[in-house]
XYZ file of C-alpha atoms in Angstrom:
489
model
C -14.695 -20.738 27.474
C -14.711 -23.877 25.595
C -18.116 -24.235 24.542
C -20.851 -21.680 23.679
C -23.912 -21.012 26.167
C -25.642 -19.022 23.341
C -25.017 -18.749 19.749
C -22.460 -16.593 18.433
C -23.203 -13.438 16.694
C -20.006 -14.281 14.059
C -17.564 -16.668 13.200
C -13.572 -16.697 12.442
C -11.752 -19.391 10.842
C -7.958 -19.329 10.409
C -6.231 -18.377 13.767
C -2.592 -17.354 12.585
C -1.679 -14.140 13.907
C -4.268 -11.824 12.108
C -6.722 -14.003 12.990
C -6.251 -14.716 16.450
C -6.009 -11.015 17.023
C -8.853 -9.903 14.976
C -11.020 -12.544 16.690
C -10.321 -11.089 20.090
C -10.957 -7.770 19.047
C -14.261 -8.769 18.029
C -14.899 -10.292 21.145
C -13.416 -7.528 23.233
C -16.302 -5.249 21.283
C -19.025 -7.481 22.944
C -19.933 -9.542 19.955
C -19.723 -13.463 21.033
C -17.560 -14.953 18.221
C -16.504 -18.671 17.253
C -13.630 -19.720 16.285
C -12.175 -22.514 14.098
C -8.748 -23.471 12.930
C -7.638 -26.824 11.419
C -4.703 -27.207 13.824
C -6.661 -27.440 17.057
C -3.552 -26.001 19.218
C -4.419 -22.775 17.717
C -8.177 -22.706 18.932
C -6.790 -23.945 22.276
C -4.500 -21.033 21.944
C -6.918 -18.055 21.342
C -9.400 -19.450 23.849
C -6.919 -19.314 26.298
C -5.723 -15.861 25.183
C -9.694 -14.638 25.299
C -9.715 -16.010 29.133
C -6.442 -14.270 29.734
C -7.502 -10.861 28.620
C -10.675 -10.746 30.397
C -12.562 -13.756 29.942
C -13.726 -12.639 26.237
C -16.839 -13.964 24.706
C -14.858 -16.264 22.292
C -15.903 -19.972 21.851
C -13.630 -22.623 20.349
C -15.094 -25.142 17.930
C -13.097 -28.078 16.650
C -14.821 -29.067 13.473
C -16.413 -27.142 10.652
C -20.040 -28.482 11.077
C -19.898 -27.471 14.760
C -18.324 -24.348 14.076
C -20.817 -23.488 11.357
C -23.986 -24.311 13.450
C -22.638 -22.550 16.614
C -23.111 -19.003 14.624
C -26.326 -17.093 14.573
C -28.476 -17.112 11.396
C -28.098 -15.617 8.836
C -24.341 -16.405 9.576
C -21.469 -14.734 8.708
C -17.804 -16.360 8.648
C -14.743 -14.606 8.463
C -11.947 -16.630 6.994
C -8.339 -15.488 7.348
C -6.139 -17.944 5.335
C -3.254 -17.791 3.046
C -4.520 -16.316 -0.147
C -4.915 -18.776 -3.269
C -5.835 -22.277 -2.916
C -6.286 -22.674 0.986
C -8.955 -20.049 0.863
C -11.136 -22.244 -1.915
C -10.641 -25.400 0.561
C -11.560 -23.314 3.477
C -14.692 -22.319 1.834
C -15.396 -25.804 0.070
C -15.383 -27.191 3.979
C -17.226 -24.675 5.473
C -19.923 -23.814 2.887
C -21.651 -27.457 2.958
C -23.132 -26.565 6.157
C -24.017 -23.016 5.269
C -27.493 -21.855 4.266
C -28.798 -19.568 1.477
C -28.400 -15.968 3.215
C -25.157 -16.859 4.819
C -22.162 -14.878 4.348
C -18.463 -15.450 3.774
C -15.936 -12.947 4.308
C -12.539 -13.455 3.212
C -10.101 -11.192 5.028
C -6.769 -11.910 3.196
C -4.881 -10.002 0.389
C -6.280 -11.946 -2.111
C -6.111 -11.446 -6.069
C -9.250 -9.400 -6.766
C -10.575 -11.443 -9.767
C -10.278 -14.651 -7.271
C -12.611 -12.824 -4.850
C -14.852 -12.046 -8.132
C -15.039 -15.990 -9.061
C -15.855 -16.841 -5.523
C -18.852 -14.382 -5.236
C -20.331 -16.090 -8.528
C -20.033 -19.587 -6.919
C -21.147 -18.559 -3.514
C -24.400 -16.768 -5.136
C -24.940 -20.127 -7.148
C -25.267 -21.718 -3.634
C -27.301 -18.756 -2.252
C -24.514 -17.546 -0.047
C -23.060 -13.828 0.111
C -19.621 -12.884 -0.071
C -17.109 -10.075 0.703
C -13.804 -9.740 0.100
C -12.402 -7.354 2.820
C -8.961 -5.791 2.885
C -7.650 -5.713 6.547
C -4.757 -3.161 7.143
C -2.834 -2.355 10.230
C -0.725 -5.688 10.998
C -1.104 -7.800 14.249
C -1.642 -4.495 16.528
C -4.053 -2.917 14.275
C -5.959 -6.312 13.969
C -6.240 -6.755 17.803
C -6.760 -2.792 18.622
C -8.553 -1.330 15.455
C -7.306 -2.068 11.749
C -8.468 -0.381 8.521
C -11.014 -2.516 7.070
C -11.992 -2.314 2.999
C -15.161 -4.742 2.452
C -16.284 -5.184 -0.946
C -18.578 -7.417 -2.689
C -22.283 -7.897 -1.611
C -23.935 -4.801 0.079
C -26.353 -6.952 2.131
C -23.425 -9.022 3.529
C -22.211 -5.781 4.527
C -25.014 -4.562 6.253
C -25.156 -7.794 8.144
C -21.882 -7.286 9.583
C -21.698 -3.284 9.593
C -22.314 -2.872 13.188
C -19.502 -5.277 14.167
C -17.281 -3.666 11.437
C -17.735 -0.293 12.596
C -16.719 -0.975 16.366
C -13.907 -3.387 15.439
C -12.490 -0.715 13.064
C -9.971 1.850 14.088
C -11.793 5.196 15.110
C -10.874 8.648 14.114
C -12.376 11.751 14.617
C -14.670 11.750 11.543
C -15.797 7.971 12.248
C -14.641 4.185 12.169
C -12.069 3.541 9.575
C -14.254 1.403 7.551
C -16.579 1.672 4.883
C -18.550 -0.108 1.982
C -15.980 0.220 -0.735
C -18.428 -1.312 -3.932
C -19.340 -4.361 -5.690
C -17.122 -7.339 -6.607
C -13.513 -7.464 -5.694
C -13.322 -3.966 -5.072
C -12.422 -4.345 -1.392
C -9.394 -6.139 -2.412
C -8.255 -4.105 -5.326
C -8.194 -1.196 -2.896
C -6.272 -3.252 -0.512
C -3.617 -4.223 -2.954
C -3.293 -0.362 -3.970
C -2.802 0.405 -0.218
C -0.006 -1.991 -0.028
C 1.188 -0.340 -3.653
C 1.603 2.844 -1.928
C 2.931 1.346 1.214
C 5.855 -0.087 -1.148
C 6.164 3.216 -2.340
C 6.388 5.072 1.230
C 8.588 2.692 2.686
C 11.202 3.055 -0.213
C 10.948 6.897 0.231
C 11.805 6.747 3.801
C 14.688 4.235 3.217
C 16.257 6.690 0.567
C 15.712 9.797 3.289
C 17.864 7.508 5.677
C 20.410 6.321 3.286
C 21.154 10.149 2.286
C 21.132 11.306 5.586
C 23.288 8.439 6.800
C 25.716 8.593 3.916
C 25.858 12.011 2.514
C 25.185 13.714 5.944
C 27.189 11.602 8.525
C 24.542 11.178 10.772
C 24.211 8.609 13.657
C 21.292 6.429 14.279
C 20.820 8.599 17.344
C 20.320 11.711 15.551
C 18.415 9.995 13.183
C 16.075 8.533 15.591
C 15.556 12.193 16.918
C 15.007 13.631 13.146
C 12.151 10.914 12.371
C 10.672 11.673 15.805
C 10.770 15.481 15.008
C 9.174 14.987 11.456
C 6.490 12.774 13.122
C 5.629 16.050 14.965
C 4.676 18.061 11.578
C 3.504 17.375 8.037
C 5.276 14.054 7.823
C 3.531 12.568 10.812
C 2.457 8.985 10.250
C 2.631 5.300 11.469
C 5.691 4.785 9.335
C 7.846 7.587 10.240
C 6.968 6.799 13.922
C 8.311 3.297 13.514
C 11.199 4.371 11.771
C 12.213 6.900 15.008
C 11.717 3.617 17.063
C 13.902 1.386 14.845
C 16.880 3.636 15.368
C 16.960 3.484 19.211
C 16.726 -0.480 19.303
C 20.029 -1.603 20.486
C 21.733 -4.731 19.318
C 21.639 -7.105 22.335
C 22.994 -9.963 20.526
C 26.461 -8.306 19.747
C 26.291 -6.008 22.637
C 27.344 -2.838 20.653
C 25.790 -0.632 18.289
C 22.466 -0.402 16.948
C 20.480 -3.638 15.667
C 19.078 -1.730 12.335
C 22.979 -1.879 10.907
C 23.004 -5.813 11.664
C 20.009 -6.407 9.463
C 20.702 -7.869 6.062
C 19.835 -5.805 3.398
C 17.654 -8.105 1.490
C 13.789 -7.131 1.326
C 10.681 -9.726 1.214
C 7.648 -9.401 -0.143
C 4.109 -10.856 -0.428
C 3.201 -10.109 -4.237
C 0.816 -6.948 -3.682
C 3.187 -4.385 -4.965
C 3.778 -6.579 -8.344
C 0.190 -6.612 -8.775
C -0.159 -2.976 -8.105
C 2.499 -2.457 -11.034
C 1.095 -5.081 -13.178
C -2.219 -3.199 -12.843
C -0.805 0.320 -13.667
C 0.514 -1.549 -17.008
C -2.781 -2.894 -17.594
C -4.647 0.256 -17.156
C -1.961 2.555 -18.646
C -1.452 4.549 -15.281
C 1.812 5.799 -14.754
C 3.183 4.957 -11.002
C 6.794 5.056 -11.379
C 7.332 5.591 -7.568
C 5.572 2.378 -6.823
C 7.328 0.672 -9.866
C 10.880 1.759 -8.370
C 9.996 0.494 -5.051
C 9.401 -2.981 -6.604
C 12.488 -2.675 -8.843
C 14.235 -1.691 -5.519
C 13.178 -4.844 -3.610
C 14.203 -7.007 -6.527
C 17.576 -5.495 -6.591
C 17.885 -6.012 -2.904
C 17.643 -9.697 -3.520
C 20.753 -9.793 -5.297
C 22.925 -9.421 -2.568
C 25.623 -11.646 -3.519
C 25.774 -10.233 -6.972
C 25.933 -6.660 -5.574
C 28.556 -7.739 -3.332
C 30.701 -9.065 -6.528
C 29.822 -6.160 -8.481
C 31.070 -3.699 -5.868
C 34.529 -5.184 -6.061
C 34.614 -5.372 -9.943
C 33.732 -1.703 -10.030
C 36.366 -1.011 -7.209
C 38.912 -2.745 -9.090
C 38.034 -0.612 -12.251
C 38.822 2.429 -10.280
C 35.389 3.296 -8.879
C 35.921 5.628 -5.991
C 32.636 5.125 -3.485
C 31.575 8.679 -2.249
C 29.369 7.046 0.159
C 30.709 7.075 3.998
C 33.028 9.948 2.520
C 31.027 12.738 4.149
C 32.391 16.051 3.038
C 31.499 19.574 4.303
C 27.958 19.543 4.632
C 25.332 21.887 6.371
C 23.536 19.130 8.157
C 20.738 21.333 9.443
C 20.043 22.189 5.792
C 20.150 18.511 4.525
C 18.048 17.748 7.226
C 15.392 20.165 6.217
C 16.060 19.583 2.537
C 15.481 15.842 3.045
C 12.110 16.421 4.806
C 10.957 18.369 2.172
C 12.064 16.018 -0.983
C 10.455 12.989 1.399
C 7.165 14.882 1.698
C 6.973 15.714 -1.929
C 7.735 12.407 -3.149
C 5.364 10.714 -0.834
C 2.540 12.868 -2.363
C 3.394 11.618 -5.646
C 3.307 7.772 -4.228
C -0.184 8.693 -2.850
C -1.225 10.522 -6.249
C -0.115 7.363 -8.162
C -2.157 4.982 -5.925
C -5.460 7.124 -6.213
C -5.300 7.635 -9.926
C -5.001 3.698 -10.403
C -8.273 3.103 -7.968
C -10.044 5.948 -10.164
C -8.842 3.831 -13.492
C -10.169 0.724 -11.968
C -13.134 2.172 -10.842
C -14.254 3.460 -14.101
C -13.197 0.548 -15.901
C -15.316 -2.027 -13.461
C -17.929 0.370 -12.550
C -17.317 0.228 -9.242
C -18.018 4.142 -8.309
C -15.226 4.289 -5.681
C -15.256 7.579 -3.719
C -11.364 8.527 -3.250
C -12.196 11.028 -0.621
C -13.752 8.564 1.600
C -10.897 5.667 1.028
C -8.350 8.357 2.120
C -10.690 8.856 5.305
C -10.532 4.982 6.201
C -6.802 5.107 5.836
C -6.531 7.811 8.755
C -6.278 5.343 11.254
C -5.439 1.480 11.892
C -3.426 0.958 8.867
C 0.228 0.872 7.663
C 0.051 4.025 5.465
C -1.904 5.993 7.945
C -0.778 9.494 7.913
C -1.836 13.204 8.884
C -1.888 14.310 5.133
C -4.795 11.773 4.328
C -7.234 14.118 6.107
C -5.873 16.716 3.587
C -6.341 14.043 0.723
C -9.904 13.523 1.762
C -10.523 17.403 1.526
C -9.132 17.541 -1.885
C -11.349 14.820 -3.333
C -14.171 16.530 -1.347
C -13.720 20.182 -2.805
C -13.312 18.199 -6.410
C -14.570 14.698 -6.646
C -13.281 14.785 -10.509
C -9.924 15.875 -9.665
C -7.561 14.459 -12.729
C -4.392 14.175 -10.314
C -3.690 14.806 -6.386
C -0.861 16.911 -7.499
C -3.015 19.611 -9.343
C -5.452 20.375 -6.048
C -4.383 23.904 -5.338
C -3.042 23.161 -1.926
C -0.689 20.324 -2.876
C 0.273 22.102 -6.063
C 1.450 25.042 -3.972
C 3.415 22.574 -1.711
C 4.931 20.830 -4.601
C 6.238 24.346 -5.873
C 7.403 25.494 -2.592
C 9.382 22.025 -1.904
C 10.896 21.310 -5.581
C 13.935 23.375 -4.872
C 15.084 21.214 -1.666
C 13.846 18.020 -3.509
C 15.928 18.794 -6.487
C 19.339 19.264 -4.217
C 18.364 15.999 -2.406
C 18.139 14.251 -5.974
C 21.219 16.229 -7.250
C 23.492 15.498 -3.972
C 22.375 11.878 -4.053
C 23.296 11.561 -7.821
C 26.531 13.333 -7.231
C 27.629 11.174 -4.382
C 26.195 7.909 -5.942
C 23.869 7.063 -3.542
C 20.689 5.510 -5.055
C 17.430 7.270 -4.856
C 15.044 5.453 -7.463
C 11.852 6.423 -5.477
C 12.713 10.131 -5.073
C 13.942 10.267 -8.816
C 10.954 8.781 -9.924
C 8.645 10.836 -7.879
C 10.532 14.125 -9.125
C 10.613 12.742 -13.035
C 6.859 12.070 -12.398
C 6.282 15.494 -11.222
C 8.312 17.214 -14.028
C 6.754 15.258 -16.634
C 3.207 16.077 -15.521
C 3.819 20.010 -15.164
C 5.253 20.207 -18.267
C 2.849 21.466 -21.274
C 5.043 20.178 -23.953
C 7.200 16.691 -23.983
C 9.844 15.433 -26.567
C 6.948 12.675 -27.362
C 6.641 14.823 -30.726
C 10.157 13.199 -31.679
C 8.962 9.444 -30.818
C 5.487 10.102 -32.681
C 7.858 11.174 -35.658
C 10.284 8.178 -35.081
C 7.093 5.440 -34.704
C 5.795 7.305 -37.931
C 9.093 6.952 -39.731
C 9.750 3.361 -39.122
C 6.117 1.785 -39.049
C 3.842 4.511 -40.716
C 1.685 4.875 -37.352
C 0.792 8.790 -38.408
C 0.782 11.498 -36.081
C -1.245 14.478 -35.155
C -0.513 18.202 -35.604
C -0.588 21.041 -33.290
C -1.848 23.417 -35.828
C -4.779 21.682 -37.515
C -6.816 18.478 -36.905
C -6.653 15.274 -38.471
C -4.036 12.291 -38.856
C -0.707 12.580 -41.008
C 2.273 10.379 -42.411
C 5.045 11.398 -44.291
C 7.624 9.982 -46.369
C 10.321 11.074 -44.054
C 13.507 9.246 -45.577
C 12.401 10.395 -48.948
C 12.282 14.034 -47.985
C 15.442 13.636 -45.374
C 17.935 12.528 -48.178
C 16.265 14.858 -50.950
C 14.910 11.908 -53.001
C 13.201 13.120 -56.169
C 9.325 11.843 -56.477
């Protein structure tokens, strides 16, 4: 279908992998859609796919004017192009043909302040604007993503029927909700990605411990992760990890592909933004920060290989791949419990960031509802998100996910196994920065008294920053050096 007989209900510009799949998803749900891309071959490719996949009501347009004019008023146009300048260029190209009351929806991973600037620019022309996080990758976009739209509520209502059909469906509704004003949709997606960084790092550490301290084969690991995916750890990331261990290396003809992959992790920037925001908001997010640091260190492949040789030359004996007598069954169960407890810390940190930003910006985010829309379609979908949703329903003012009675009980039950895993890893020289950071977060948060009293004394000693006392009100300053050295007044 190269031309539209009737006006399209919605438009989508930007036909890379995500855009193309989301457009086909919308068309498949019965909403006629116009598509446009600066590279015309992408338009042809998408139209061909729509024909092959069931003569879907998808119509290719080859210039911005025809594209915009082919959409019913009030027009809604989704743009899925690379974040930053390309978004501004696409908006400039399309908006000259749009009218007051029309809507622009940016579905990319955009910095939330850019969205807030564009909301202001659009409103000066009478246009509505949404910044919409889209999670689920290629498959989610095609068959049901988790959608996080924020910005103009009126714009959301204009396409609510489409989004609710296109989103992933779970037992308590579609995985989409109106997030809030301004750049809240982009911010929520950014934090989702930060949690995802933590989750992936923790799973990789579980793999490292099982492989290098437990001596487990890829075949055994595939079975373990598949088994975990039938219990409390059931999630998309655990499921795909089980699959990864089963894939043979057809290039070399022997072994599994996972062992042939270079140990350097890429990243797009949302994890870095999350950690920067944690610092800005004074919210501890050590698990997410550790995962980001691990990606940075993974990038130093040449340096790490050189360092390994230097330390070996200095007599360092590698404990990895030197598996002693290990109770495999117990280790597997311990790692399962350590992974679960660590993952809860990663999600708790993400939720705390969302709440802090919501207070700062007046977004009034509903944390329970955010957990609900992450239950399907998105990368961090997991069975325990339903329990996170219920925790915030029980107590919307919950200070931290860790102190919800159910999660608190589980953390206490799992902490002995958690300590054994981190202790074994440290003993063997296996780096577990994510699990360690999660355990330290738990141990710091659960303690009624910390050694911060000494830090305050030091600050007062060298900078006269004053301190408070535990037994009486007010601020105090002490002449520490005079008193310590017995100086007479």
